[in-house]
Short mmCIF file of C-alpha atoms and ligand atoms in Angstrom, two decimals:
data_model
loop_
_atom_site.label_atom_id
_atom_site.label_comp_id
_atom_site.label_asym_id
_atom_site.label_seq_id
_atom_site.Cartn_x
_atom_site.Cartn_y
_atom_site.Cartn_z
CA UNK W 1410 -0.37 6.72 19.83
CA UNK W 1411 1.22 3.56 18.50
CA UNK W 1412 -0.87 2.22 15.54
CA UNK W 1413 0.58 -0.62 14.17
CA UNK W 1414 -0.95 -3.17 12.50
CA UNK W 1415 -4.05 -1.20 12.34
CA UNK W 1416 -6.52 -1.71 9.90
CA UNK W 1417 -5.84 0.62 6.60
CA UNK W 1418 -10.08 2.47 7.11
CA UNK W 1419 -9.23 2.88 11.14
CA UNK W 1420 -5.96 4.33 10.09
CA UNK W 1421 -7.77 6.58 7.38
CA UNK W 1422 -10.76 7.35 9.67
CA UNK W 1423 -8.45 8.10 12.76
CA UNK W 1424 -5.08 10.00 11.06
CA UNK W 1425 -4.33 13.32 12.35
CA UNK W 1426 -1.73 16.09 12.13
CA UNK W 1427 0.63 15.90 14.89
CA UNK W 1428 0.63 19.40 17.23
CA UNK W 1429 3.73 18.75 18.75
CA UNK W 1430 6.95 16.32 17.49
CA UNK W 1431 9.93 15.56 19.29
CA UNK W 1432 13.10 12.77 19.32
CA UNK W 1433 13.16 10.38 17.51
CA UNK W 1434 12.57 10.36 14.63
CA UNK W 1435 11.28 7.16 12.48
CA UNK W 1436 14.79 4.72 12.38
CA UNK W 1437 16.29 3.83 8.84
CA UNK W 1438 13.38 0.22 8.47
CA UNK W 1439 10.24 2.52 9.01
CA UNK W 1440 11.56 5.28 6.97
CA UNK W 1441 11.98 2.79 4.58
CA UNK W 1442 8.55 2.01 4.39
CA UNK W 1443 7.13 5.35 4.75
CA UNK W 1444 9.14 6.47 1.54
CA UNK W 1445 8.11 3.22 -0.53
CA UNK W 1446 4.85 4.12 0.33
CA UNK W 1447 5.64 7.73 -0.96
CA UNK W 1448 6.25 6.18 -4.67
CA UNK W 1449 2.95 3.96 -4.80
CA UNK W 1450 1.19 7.30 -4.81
CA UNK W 1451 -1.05 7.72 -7.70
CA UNK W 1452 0.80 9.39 -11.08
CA UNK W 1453 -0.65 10.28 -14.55
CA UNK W 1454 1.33 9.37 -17.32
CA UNK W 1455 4.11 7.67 -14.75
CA UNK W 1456 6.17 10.75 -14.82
CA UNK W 1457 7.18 10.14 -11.20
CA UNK W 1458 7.21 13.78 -10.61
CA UNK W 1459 7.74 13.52 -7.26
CA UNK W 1460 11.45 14.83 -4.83
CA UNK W 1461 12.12 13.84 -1.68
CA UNK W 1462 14.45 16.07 0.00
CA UNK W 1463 15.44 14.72 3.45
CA UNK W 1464 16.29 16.87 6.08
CA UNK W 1465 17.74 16.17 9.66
CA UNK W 1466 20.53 16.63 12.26
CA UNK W 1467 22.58 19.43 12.36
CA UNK W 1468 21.53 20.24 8.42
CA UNK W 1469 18.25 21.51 9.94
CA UNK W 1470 19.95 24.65 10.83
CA UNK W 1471 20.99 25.38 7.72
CA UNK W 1472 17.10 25.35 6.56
CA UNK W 1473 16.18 27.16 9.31
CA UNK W 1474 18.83 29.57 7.82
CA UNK W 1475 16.94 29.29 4.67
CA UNK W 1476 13.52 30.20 6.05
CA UNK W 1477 14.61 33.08 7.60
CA UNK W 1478 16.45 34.11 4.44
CA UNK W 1479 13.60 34.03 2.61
CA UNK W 1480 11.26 36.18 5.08
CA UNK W 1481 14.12 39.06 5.25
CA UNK W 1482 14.01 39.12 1.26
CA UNK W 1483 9.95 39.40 1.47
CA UNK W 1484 10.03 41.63 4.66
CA UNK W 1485 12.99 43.33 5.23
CA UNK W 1486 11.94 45.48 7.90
CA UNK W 1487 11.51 42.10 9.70
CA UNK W 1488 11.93 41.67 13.51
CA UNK W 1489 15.28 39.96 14.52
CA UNK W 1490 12.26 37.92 17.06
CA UNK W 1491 10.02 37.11 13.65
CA UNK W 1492 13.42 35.86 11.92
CA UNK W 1493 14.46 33.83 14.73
CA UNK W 1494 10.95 32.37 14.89
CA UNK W 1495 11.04 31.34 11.53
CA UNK W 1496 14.43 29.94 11.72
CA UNK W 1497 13.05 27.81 14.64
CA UNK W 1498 10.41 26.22 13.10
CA UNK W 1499 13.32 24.02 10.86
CA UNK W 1500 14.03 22.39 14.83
CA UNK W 1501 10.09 21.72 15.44
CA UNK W 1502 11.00 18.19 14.65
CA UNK W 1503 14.10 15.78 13.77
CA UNK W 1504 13.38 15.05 10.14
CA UNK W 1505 11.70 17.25 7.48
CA UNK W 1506 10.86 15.58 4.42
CA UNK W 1507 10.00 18.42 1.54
CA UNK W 1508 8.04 17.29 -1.12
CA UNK W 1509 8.15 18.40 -4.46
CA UNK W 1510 7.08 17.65 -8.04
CA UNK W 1511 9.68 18.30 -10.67
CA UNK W 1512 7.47 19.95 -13.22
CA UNK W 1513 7.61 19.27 -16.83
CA UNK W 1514 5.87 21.41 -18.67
CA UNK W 1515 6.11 20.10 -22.31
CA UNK W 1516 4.59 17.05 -20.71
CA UNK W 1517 1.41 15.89 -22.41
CA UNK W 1518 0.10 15.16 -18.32
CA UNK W 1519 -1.35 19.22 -17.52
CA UNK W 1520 1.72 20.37 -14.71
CA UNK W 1521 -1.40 21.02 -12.31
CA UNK W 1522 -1.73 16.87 -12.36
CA UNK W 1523 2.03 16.36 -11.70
CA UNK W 1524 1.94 18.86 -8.37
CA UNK W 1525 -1.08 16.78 -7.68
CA UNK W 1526 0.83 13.34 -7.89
CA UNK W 1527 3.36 14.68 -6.00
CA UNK W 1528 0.92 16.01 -3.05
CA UNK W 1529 -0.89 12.47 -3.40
CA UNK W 1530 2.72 11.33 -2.75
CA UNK W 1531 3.09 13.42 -0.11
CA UNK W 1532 0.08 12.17 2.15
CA UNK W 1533 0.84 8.49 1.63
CA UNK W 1534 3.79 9.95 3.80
CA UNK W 1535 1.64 11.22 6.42
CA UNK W 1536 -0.30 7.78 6.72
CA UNK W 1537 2.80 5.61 6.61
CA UNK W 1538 4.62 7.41 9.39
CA UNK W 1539 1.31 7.89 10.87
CA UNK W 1540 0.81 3.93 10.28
CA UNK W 1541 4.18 3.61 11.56
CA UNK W 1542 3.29 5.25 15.27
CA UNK W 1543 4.71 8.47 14.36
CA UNK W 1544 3.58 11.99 13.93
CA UNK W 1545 3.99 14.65 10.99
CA UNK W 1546 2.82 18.01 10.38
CA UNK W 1547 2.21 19.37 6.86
CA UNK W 1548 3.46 23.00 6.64
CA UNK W 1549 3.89 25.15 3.66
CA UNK W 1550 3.88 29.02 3.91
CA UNK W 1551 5.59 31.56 1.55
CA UNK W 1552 8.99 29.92 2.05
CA UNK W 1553 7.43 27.14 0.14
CA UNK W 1554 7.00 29.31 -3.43
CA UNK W 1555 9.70 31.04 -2.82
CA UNK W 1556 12.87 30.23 -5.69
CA UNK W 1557 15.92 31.03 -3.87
CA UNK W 1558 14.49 28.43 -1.16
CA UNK W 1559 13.96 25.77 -4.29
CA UNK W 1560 17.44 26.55 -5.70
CA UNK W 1561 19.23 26.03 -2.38
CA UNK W 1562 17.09 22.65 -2.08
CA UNK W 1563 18.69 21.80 -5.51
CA UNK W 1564 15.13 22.33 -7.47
CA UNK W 1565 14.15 24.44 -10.29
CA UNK W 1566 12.33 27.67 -10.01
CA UNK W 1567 9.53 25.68 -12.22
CA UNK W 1568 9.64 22.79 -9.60
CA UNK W 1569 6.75 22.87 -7.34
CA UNK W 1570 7.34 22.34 -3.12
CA UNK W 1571 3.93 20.72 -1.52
CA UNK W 1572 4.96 20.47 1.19
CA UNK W 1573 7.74 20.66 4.30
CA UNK W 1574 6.76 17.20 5.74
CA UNK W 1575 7.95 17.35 9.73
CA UNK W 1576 8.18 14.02 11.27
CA UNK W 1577 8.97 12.82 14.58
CA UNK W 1578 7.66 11.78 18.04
CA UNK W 1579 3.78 12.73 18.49
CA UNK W 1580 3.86 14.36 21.90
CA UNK W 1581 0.67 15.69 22.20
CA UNK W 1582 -2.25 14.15 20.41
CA UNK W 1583 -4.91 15.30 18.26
CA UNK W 1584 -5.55 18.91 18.10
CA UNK W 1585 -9.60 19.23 19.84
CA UNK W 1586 -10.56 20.78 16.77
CA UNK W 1587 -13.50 19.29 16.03
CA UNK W 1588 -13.44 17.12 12.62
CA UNK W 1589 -15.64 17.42 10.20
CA UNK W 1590 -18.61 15.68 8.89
CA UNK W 1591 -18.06 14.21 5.19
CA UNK W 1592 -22.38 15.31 5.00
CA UNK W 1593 -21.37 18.81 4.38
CA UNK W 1594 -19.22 18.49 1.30
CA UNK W 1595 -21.63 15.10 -0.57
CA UNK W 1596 -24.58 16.13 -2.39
CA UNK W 1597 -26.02 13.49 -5.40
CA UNK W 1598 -25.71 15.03 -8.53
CA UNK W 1599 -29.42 15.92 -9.88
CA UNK W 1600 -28.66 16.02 -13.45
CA UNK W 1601 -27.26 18.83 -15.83
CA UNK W 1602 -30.04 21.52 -15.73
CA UNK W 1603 -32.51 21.25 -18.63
CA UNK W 1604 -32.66 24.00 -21.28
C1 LIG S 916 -0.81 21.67 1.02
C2 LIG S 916 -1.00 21.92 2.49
C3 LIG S 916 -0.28 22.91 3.11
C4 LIG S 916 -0.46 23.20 4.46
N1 LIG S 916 0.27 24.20 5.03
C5 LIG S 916 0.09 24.50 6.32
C6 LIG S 916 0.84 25.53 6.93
O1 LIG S 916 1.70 26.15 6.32
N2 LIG S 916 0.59 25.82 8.23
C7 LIG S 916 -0.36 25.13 8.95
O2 LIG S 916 -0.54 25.43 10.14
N3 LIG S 916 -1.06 24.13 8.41
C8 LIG S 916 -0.87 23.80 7.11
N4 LIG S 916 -1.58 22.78 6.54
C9 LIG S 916 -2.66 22.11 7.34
C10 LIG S 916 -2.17 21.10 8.33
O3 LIG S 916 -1.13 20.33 7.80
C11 LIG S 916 -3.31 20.15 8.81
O4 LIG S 916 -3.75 19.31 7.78
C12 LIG S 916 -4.47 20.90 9.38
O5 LIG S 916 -4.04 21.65 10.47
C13 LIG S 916 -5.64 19.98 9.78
O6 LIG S 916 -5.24 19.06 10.75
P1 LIG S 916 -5.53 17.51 10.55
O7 LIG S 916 -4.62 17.06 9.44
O8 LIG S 916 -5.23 16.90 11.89
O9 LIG S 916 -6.99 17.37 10.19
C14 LIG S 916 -1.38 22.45 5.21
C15 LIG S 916 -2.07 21.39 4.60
C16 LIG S 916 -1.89 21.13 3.25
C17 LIG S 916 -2.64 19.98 2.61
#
């Protein structure tokens, strides 16, 4: 679906996560954008706690080496098939962005505000290269808390990953997962119970 120029609450109202991403991915102008956007992300205390690790070509195999690392350390007993799977997923589309907030702890901001700076960070992402007429997928899993993975990414073991952005070519469409209705999560506050 090519979006652009749409207005920002039909972009909101309409964004989804892509099923399916293929070639190409968005060319060095858009993923200009889509990163600027990244760093007008809401941030307590302007810590900028937010990484961007950019991942594409041929270095894609190397993370998928990575993921599959890290399952054979958690499950040793692992399939060669559930390795290779994992190793795959680093090829389900041409550019991974991870996200991750560089934690500082003896910040006076709580760490638990500087992960969430760095996820708000991370779905200005989806919208831009949504915005853009691309696709993404947000994926985490237990690759994603997992510190040999952060070290090889050139984190800390206290950094925080939010996310393994993977952008590229929507080729499907919205999944038919029904959305749901904002009604079931609103309720007016009736006041703080009396004693
Ligand atoms: C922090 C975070 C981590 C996620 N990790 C995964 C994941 O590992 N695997 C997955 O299938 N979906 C994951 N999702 C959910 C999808 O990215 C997506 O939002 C969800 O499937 C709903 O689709 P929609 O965005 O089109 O509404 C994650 C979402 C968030 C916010």
């Amino acid at each position: 679906m090519k979006v652009i120029g749409m207005h920002a609450s039909d972009l909101l109202l309409n964004r989804y996560s892509a099923m399916k991403l293929s070639d190409p991915a968005p060319a060095a102008e858009a993923l200009e954008r889509i990163l600027s956007s990244a760093v007008r992300a809401p941030d307590h205390g302007r810590l900028r706690p937010w990484r961007f690790i950019l991942i594409d070509g041929d270095r894609r195999l190397q993370f998928g080496d990575l993921l599959a690392d890290s399952l054979r350390r958690r499950r040793p007993d692992a399939p060669e098939d559930a390795l290779n799977r994992e190793r795959g997923k680093a090829l389900r589309a041409p550019l991974i962005i991870v996200v991750a907030a560089a934690c500082n702890p003896t910040a006076k901001i709580p760490v638990i505000e500087q992960i969430l700076a760095a996820g708000a960070a991370a779905q200005n992402i989806m919208l831009a290269v949504f915005a853009e007429g691309f696709g993404a997928m947000w994926k985490t899993g237990d690759a994603a808390y997992d510190d040999d993975v952060k070290t090889a990414l050139g984190l800390a073991a206290g950094d925080a990953i939010v996310g393994f952005l993977y952008v590229g070519t929507d080729s499907t469409g919205p999944s038919p997962v029904p959305q749901p209705s904002w009604r079931d999560f609103v309720r007016p506050w009736g006041g703080a119970p009396s004693a």
